[in-house]
Coordinates of C-alpha atoms and ligand atoms in Angstrom, one line a residue:
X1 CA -65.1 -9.6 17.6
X2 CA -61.7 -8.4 19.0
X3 CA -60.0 -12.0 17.8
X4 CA -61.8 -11.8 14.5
X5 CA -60.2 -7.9 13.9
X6 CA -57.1 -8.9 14.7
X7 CA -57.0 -12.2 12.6
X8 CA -58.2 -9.7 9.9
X9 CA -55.1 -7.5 10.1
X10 CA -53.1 -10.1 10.5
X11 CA -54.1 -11.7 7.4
X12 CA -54.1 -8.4 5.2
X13 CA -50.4 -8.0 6.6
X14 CA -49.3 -11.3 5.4
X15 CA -51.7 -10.6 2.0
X16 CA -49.8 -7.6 1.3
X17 CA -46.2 -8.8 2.2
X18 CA -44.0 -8.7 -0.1
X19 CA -41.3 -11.4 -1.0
X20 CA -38.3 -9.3 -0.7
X21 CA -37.8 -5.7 -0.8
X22 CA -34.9 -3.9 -2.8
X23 CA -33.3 -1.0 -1.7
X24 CA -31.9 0.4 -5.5
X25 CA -28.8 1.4 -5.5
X26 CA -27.9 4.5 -7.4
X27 CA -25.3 4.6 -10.5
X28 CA -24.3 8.4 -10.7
X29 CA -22.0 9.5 -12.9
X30 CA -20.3 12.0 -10.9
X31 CA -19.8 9.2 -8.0
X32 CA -19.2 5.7 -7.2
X33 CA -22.3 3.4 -7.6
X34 CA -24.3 2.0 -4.6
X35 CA -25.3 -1.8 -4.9
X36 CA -28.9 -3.0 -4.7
X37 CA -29.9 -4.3 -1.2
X38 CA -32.2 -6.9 -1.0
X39 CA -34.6 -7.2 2.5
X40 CA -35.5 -10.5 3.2
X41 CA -37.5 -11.0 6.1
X42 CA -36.3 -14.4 8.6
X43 CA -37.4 -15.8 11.8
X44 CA -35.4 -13.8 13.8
X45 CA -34.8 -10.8 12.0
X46 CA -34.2 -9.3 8.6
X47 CA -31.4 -10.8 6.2
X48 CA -29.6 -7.5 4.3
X49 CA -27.8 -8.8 0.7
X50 CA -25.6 -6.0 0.1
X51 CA -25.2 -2.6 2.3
X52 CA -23.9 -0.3 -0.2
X53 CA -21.4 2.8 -0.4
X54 CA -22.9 5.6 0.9
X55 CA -24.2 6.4 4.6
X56 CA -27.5 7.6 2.5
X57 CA -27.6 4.6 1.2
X58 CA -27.0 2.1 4.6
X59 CA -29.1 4.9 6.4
X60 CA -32.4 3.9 4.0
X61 CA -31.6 0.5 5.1
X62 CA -31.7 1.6 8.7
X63 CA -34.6 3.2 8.3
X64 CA -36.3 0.5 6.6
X65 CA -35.8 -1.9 9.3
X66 CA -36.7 1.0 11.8
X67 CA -40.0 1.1 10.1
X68 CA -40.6 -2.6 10.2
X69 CA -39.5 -2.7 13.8
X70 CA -37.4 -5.6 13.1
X71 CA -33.9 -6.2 13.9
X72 CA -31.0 -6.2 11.4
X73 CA -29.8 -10.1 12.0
X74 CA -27.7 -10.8 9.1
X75 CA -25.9 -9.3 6.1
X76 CA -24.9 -11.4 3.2
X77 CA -22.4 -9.7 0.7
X78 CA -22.7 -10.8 -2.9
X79 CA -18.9 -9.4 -3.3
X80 CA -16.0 -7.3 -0.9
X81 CA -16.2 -4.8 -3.8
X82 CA -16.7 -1.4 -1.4
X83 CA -19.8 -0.4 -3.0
X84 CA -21.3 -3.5 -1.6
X85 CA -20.1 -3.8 1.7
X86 CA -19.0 -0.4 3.2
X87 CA -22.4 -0.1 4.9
X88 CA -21.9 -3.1 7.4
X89 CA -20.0 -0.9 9.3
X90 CA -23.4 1.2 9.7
X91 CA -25.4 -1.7 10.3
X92 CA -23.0 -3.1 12.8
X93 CA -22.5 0.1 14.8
X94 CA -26.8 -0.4 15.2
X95 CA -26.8 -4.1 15.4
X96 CA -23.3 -5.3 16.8
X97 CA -24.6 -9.0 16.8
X98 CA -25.4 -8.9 13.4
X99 CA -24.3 -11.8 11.7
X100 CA -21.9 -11.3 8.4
X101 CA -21.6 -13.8 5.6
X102 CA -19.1 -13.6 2.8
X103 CA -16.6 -15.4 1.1
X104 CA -13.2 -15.2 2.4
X105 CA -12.1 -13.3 -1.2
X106 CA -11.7 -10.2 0.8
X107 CA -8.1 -11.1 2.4
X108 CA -6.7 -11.4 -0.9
X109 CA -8.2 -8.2 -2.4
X110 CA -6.4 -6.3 0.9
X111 CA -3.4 -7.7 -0.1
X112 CA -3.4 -6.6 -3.2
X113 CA -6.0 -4.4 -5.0
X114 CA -7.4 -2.7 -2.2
X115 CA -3.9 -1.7 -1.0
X116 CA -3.3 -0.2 -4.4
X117 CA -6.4 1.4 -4.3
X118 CA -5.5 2.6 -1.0
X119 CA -2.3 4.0 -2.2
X120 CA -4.5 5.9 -5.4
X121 CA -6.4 7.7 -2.5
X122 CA -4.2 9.3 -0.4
X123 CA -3.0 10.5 -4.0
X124 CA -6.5 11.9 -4.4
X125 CA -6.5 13.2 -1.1
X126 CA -3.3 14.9 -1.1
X127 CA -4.6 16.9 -4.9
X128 CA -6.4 20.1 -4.0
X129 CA -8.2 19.9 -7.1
X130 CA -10.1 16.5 -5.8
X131 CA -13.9 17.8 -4.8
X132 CA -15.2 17.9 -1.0
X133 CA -18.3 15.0 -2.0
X134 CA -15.6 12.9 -3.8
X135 CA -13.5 13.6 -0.6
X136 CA -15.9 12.2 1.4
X137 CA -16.2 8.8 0.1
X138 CA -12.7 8.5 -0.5
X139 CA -12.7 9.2 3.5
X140 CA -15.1 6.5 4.1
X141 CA -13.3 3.8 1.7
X142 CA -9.7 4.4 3.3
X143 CA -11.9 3.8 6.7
X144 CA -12.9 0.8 5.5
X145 CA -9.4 -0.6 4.4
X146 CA -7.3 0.2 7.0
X147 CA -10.3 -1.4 9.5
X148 CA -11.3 -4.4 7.5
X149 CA -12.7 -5.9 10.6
X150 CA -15.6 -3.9 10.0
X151 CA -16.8 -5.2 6.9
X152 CA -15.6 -8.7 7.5
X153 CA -17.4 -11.6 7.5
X154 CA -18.0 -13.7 11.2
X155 CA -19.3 -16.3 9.1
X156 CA -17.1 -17.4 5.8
X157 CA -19.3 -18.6 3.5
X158 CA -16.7 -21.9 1.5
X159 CA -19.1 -23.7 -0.3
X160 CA -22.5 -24.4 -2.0
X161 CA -25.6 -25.7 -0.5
X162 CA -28.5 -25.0 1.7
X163 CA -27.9 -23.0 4.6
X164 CA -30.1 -21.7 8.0
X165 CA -29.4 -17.8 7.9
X166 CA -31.2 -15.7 11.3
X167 CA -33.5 -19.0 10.9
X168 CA -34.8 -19.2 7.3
X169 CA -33.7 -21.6 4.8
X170 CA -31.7 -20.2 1.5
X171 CA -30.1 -21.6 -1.5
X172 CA -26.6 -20.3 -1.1
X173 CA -24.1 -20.5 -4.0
X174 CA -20.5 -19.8 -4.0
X175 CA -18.8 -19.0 -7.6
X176 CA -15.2 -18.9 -7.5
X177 CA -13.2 -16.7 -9.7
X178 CA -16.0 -14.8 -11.2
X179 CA -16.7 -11.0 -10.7
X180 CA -14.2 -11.8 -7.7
X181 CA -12.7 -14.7 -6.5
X182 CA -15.2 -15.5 -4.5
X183 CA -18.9 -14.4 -5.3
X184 CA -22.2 -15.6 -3.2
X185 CA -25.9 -15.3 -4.9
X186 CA -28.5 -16.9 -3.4
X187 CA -31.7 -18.7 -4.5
X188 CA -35.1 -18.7 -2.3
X189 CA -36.9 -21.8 -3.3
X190 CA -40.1 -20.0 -1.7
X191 CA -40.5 -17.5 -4.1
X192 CA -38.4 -18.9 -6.7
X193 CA -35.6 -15.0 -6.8
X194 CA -32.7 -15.3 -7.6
X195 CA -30.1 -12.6 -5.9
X196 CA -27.0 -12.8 -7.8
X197 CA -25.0 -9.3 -7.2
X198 CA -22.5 -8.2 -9.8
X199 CA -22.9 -11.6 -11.2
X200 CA -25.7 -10.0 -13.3
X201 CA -25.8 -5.9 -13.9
X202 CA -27.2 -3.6 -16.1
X203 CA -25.7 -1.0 -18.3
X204 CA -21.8 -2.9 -18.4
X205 CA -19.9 -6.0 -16.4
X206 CA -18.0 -4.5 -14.0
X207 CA -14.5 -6.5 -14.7
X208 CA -11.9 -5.2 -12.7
X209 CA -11.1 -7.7 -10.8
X210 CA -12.7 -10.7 -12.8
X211 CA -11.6 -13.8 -14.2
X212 CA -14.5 -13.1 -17.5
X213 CA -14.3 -17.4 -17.9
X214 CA -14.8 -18.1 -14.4
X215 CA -17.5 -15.6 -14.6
X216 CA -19.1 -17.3 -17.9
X217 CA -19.2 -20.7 -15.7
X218 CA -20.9 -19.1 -13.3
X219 CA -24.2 -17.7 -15.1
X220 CA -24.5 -21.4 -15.9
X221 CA -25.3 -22.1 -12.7
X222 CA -27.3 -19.4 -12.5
X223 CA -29.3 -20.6 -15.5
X224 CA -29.7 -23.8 -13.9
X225 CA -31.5 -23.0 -10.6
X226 CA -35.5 -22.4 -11.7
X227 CA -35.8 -18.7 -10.7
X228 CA -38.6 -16.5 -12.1
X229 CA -36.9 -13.6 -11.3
X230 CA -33.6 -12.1 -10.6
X231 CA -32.1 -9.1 -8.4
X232 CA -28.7 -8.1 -10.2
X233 CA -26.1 -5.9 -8.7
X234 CA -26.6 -3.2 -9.9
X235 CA -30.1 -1.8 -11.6
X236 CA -33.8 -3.5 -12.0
X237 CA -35.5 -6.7 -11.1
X238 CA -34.8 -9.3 -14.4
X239 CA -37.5 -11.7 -15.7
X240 CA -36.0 -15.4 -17.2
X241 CA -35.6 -13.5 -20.3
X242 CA -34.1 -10.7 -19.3
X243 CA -31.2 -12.6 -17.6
X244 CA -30.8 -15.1 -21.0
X245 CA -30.5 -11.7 -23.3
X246 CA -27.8 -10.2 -20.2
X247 CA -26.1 -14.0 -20.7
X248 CA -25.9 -13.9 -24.5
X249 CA -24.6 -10.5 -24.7
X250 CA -21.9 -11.0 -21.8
X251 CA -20.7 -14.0 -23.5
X252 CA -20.6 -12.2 -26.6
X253 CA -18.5 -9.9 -25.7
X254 CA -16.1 -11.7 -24.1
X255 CA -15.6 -14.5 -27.3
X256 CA -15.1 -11.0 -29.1
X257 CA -12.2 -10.2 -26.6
X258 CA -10.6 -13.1 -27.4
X259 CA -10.6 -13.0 -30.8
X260 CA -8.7 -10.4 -33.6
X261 CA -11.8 -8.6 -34.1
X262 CA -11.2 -5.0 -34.1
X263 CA -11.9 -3.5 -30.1
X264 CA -15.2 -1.0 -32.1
X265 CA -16.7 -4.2 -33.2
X266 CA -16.6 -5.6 -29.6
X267 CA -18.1 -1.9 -27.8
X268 CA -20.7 -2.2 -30.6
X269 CA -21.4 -5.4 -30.1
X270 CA -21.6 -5.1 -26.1
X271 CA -24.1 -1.9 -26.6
X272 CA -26.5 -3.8 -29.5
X273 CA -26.6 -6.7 -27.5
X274 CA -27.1 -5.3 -24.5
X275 CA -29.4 -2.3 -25.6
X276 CA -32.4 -2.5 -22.7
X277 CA -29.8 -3.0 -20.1
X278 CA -28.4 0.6 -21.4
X279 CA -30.1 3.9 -20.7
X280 CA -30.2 7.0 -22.4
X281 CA -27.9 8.8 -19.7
X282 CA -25.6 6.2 -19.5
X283 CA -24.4 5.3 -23.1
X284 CA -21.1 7.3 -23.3
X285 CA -19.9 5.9 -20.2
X286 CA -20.9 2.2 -21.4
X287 CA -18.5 2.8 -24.4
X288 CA -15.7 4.2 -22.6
X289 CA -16.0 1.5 -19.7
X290 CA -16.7 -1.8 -22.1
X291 CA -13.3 -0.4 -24.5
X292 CA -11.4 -0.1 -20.6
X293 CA -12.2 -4.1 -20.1
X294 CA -11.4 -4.9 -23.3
X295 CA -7.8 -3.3 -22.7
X296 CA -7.0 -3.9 -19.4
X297 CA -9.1 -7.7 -18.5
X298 CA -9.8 -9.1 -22.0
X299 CA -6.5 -8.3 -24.5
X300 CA -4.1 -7.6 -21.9
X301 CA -1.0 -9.9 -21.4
X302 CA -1.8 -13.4 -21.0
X303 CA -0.5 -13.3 -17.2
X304 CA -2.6 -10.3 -16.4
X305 CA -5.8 -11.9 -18.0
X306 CA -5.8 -14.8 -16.0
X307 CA -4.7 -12.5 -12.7
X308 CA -8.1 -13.1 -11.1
X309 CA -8.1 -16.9 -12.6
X310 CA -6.9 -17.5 -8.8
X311 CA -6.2 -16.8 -5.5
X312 CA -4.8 -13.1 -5.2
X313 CA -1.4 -13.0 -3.1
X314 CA 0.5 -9.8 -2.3
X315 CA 3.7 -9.7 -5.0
Ligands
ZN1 ZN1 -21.1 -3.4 -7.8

């Protein structure tokens, strides 16, 4: 009777379990964004894609893998972009064997972007005008820079192909000179999810540091693996659809950088295009931020357009 109870609950736990669980991250507009985490759970531990900005943020993952009583054995960042990987410092302080795998793009973003950034806050910092919350995460990003061993990855991830991650098989994928110079998405064959970070995001491509072409390619390859759905960056779970009408629009917008159209055609464009990707609250900042890549990523000098077209050295 005791074996048949147990068998019982065993079964309604693997019944009920789900394929992955997503941590949303939040887009305010009054802060920087969080990226989505994705749980997935592994032979010897949970997998974390993404950790986020904020210590609310890598404190929900803690607590989720409190509440699973399950070790933290890996992170996988999609992207070095800081709202994507300042929480492995949190994770690590909790775990300190935790495994970290990213592409190597991070060296050449502290070499050059991030020190600039860098640079921008202790401007910030210095301005008395600057408020305490915005303060705070500044304080957590300088952290983050001048200790990059805390965010790094222990394992570089160089190439493509089918990898063994805290014991469970994944589909990894390496894009070069996309949203970054070096941006990792996965595919699980098992339950056919894609989890493509800023590869794929709601409301507006975030192209600050992205080669748009390279970027292009890239959703190709995502359209070739045979996922039935997708976990972007940055808002909710995608159907097939969903991520062709994302495509469509993003390469829209980008032929319409290149050409002579006028830079209203392209924002109207973006926004029709990309209308259920855009909510309600969100709309005036979707203008101002798609007319800011148009200037500075998609009709700026010929050099500076093709800055993220390869490896980033320090000038
Ligand atoms: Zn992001």
């Amino acid at each position: 009777m005791r074996l048949t109870m147990l068998a019982l609950s065993l079964l309604s736990a693997s019944a009920v379990a789900e394929p992955y669980h997503l941590i949303p991250g939040a887009v305010p507009m009054n802060s920087g964004p969080d990226g989505n985490t994705i749980v997935l759970d592994a032979p010897k531990g949970l997998i974390v894609f993404d950790t986020g900005r904020h210590p609310e943020h890598a404190q929900a993952i803690l607590d989720y893998a409190k509440a699973r009583r399950q070790p933290i054995a890996a992170i996988v960042n999609s992207h070095w972009h800081l709202d994507h990987t300042t929480g492995n410092w949190d994770i690590r302080k909790a775990y300190p064997r935790v495994a970290v795998y990213a592409s190597n793009a991070l060296e050449g973003a502290l070499a050059t972007f991030l020190k600039d950034s860098r640079a921008n806050t202790d401007k910030m910092l210095a301005d008395p005008k600057t408020p305490a919350a915005v303060r705070d995460q500044l304080l957590r990003g300088r952290a983050v820079i001048d200790h990059p061993e805390r965010i790094r990855p222990n394992h570089v991830v160089a190439k493509s192909g089918r990898m063994t991650i805290a014991g469970r098989a994944l589909d990894i994928h390496l894009a070069k000179f996309a949203a970054t110079e070096g941006d990792v998405w996965l595919y699980d064959p098992r339950t056919r999810t894609a989890i493509v970070g800023d590869l794929v995001v709601d409301i507006v491509p975030f192209m600050d540091t992205a080669c748009p072409d390279g970027w292009s390619k890239a959703l190709g390859e995502v359209a070739a693996v045979p996922f039935t759905k997708l976990v972007p960056g940055h808002g909710p779970m995608m159907t097939r659809g969903d991520f062709a009408a994302w495509r469509t629009a993003y390469d829209r917008f980008v032929a319409c950088g290149h050409s002579s159209l006028e830079k209203s055609v392209c924002v109207d464009g973006w926004l029709r295009d990309a209308a259920r990707f855009i909510d309600a609250e969100h709309q005036k900042y979707v203008r101002e931020a798609s007319e800011y890549y148009l200037t500075t990523r998609l009709r700026s000098s010929p050099a500076e357009q093709q800055k993220y077209c390869s490896p980033l050295k320090a000038s």
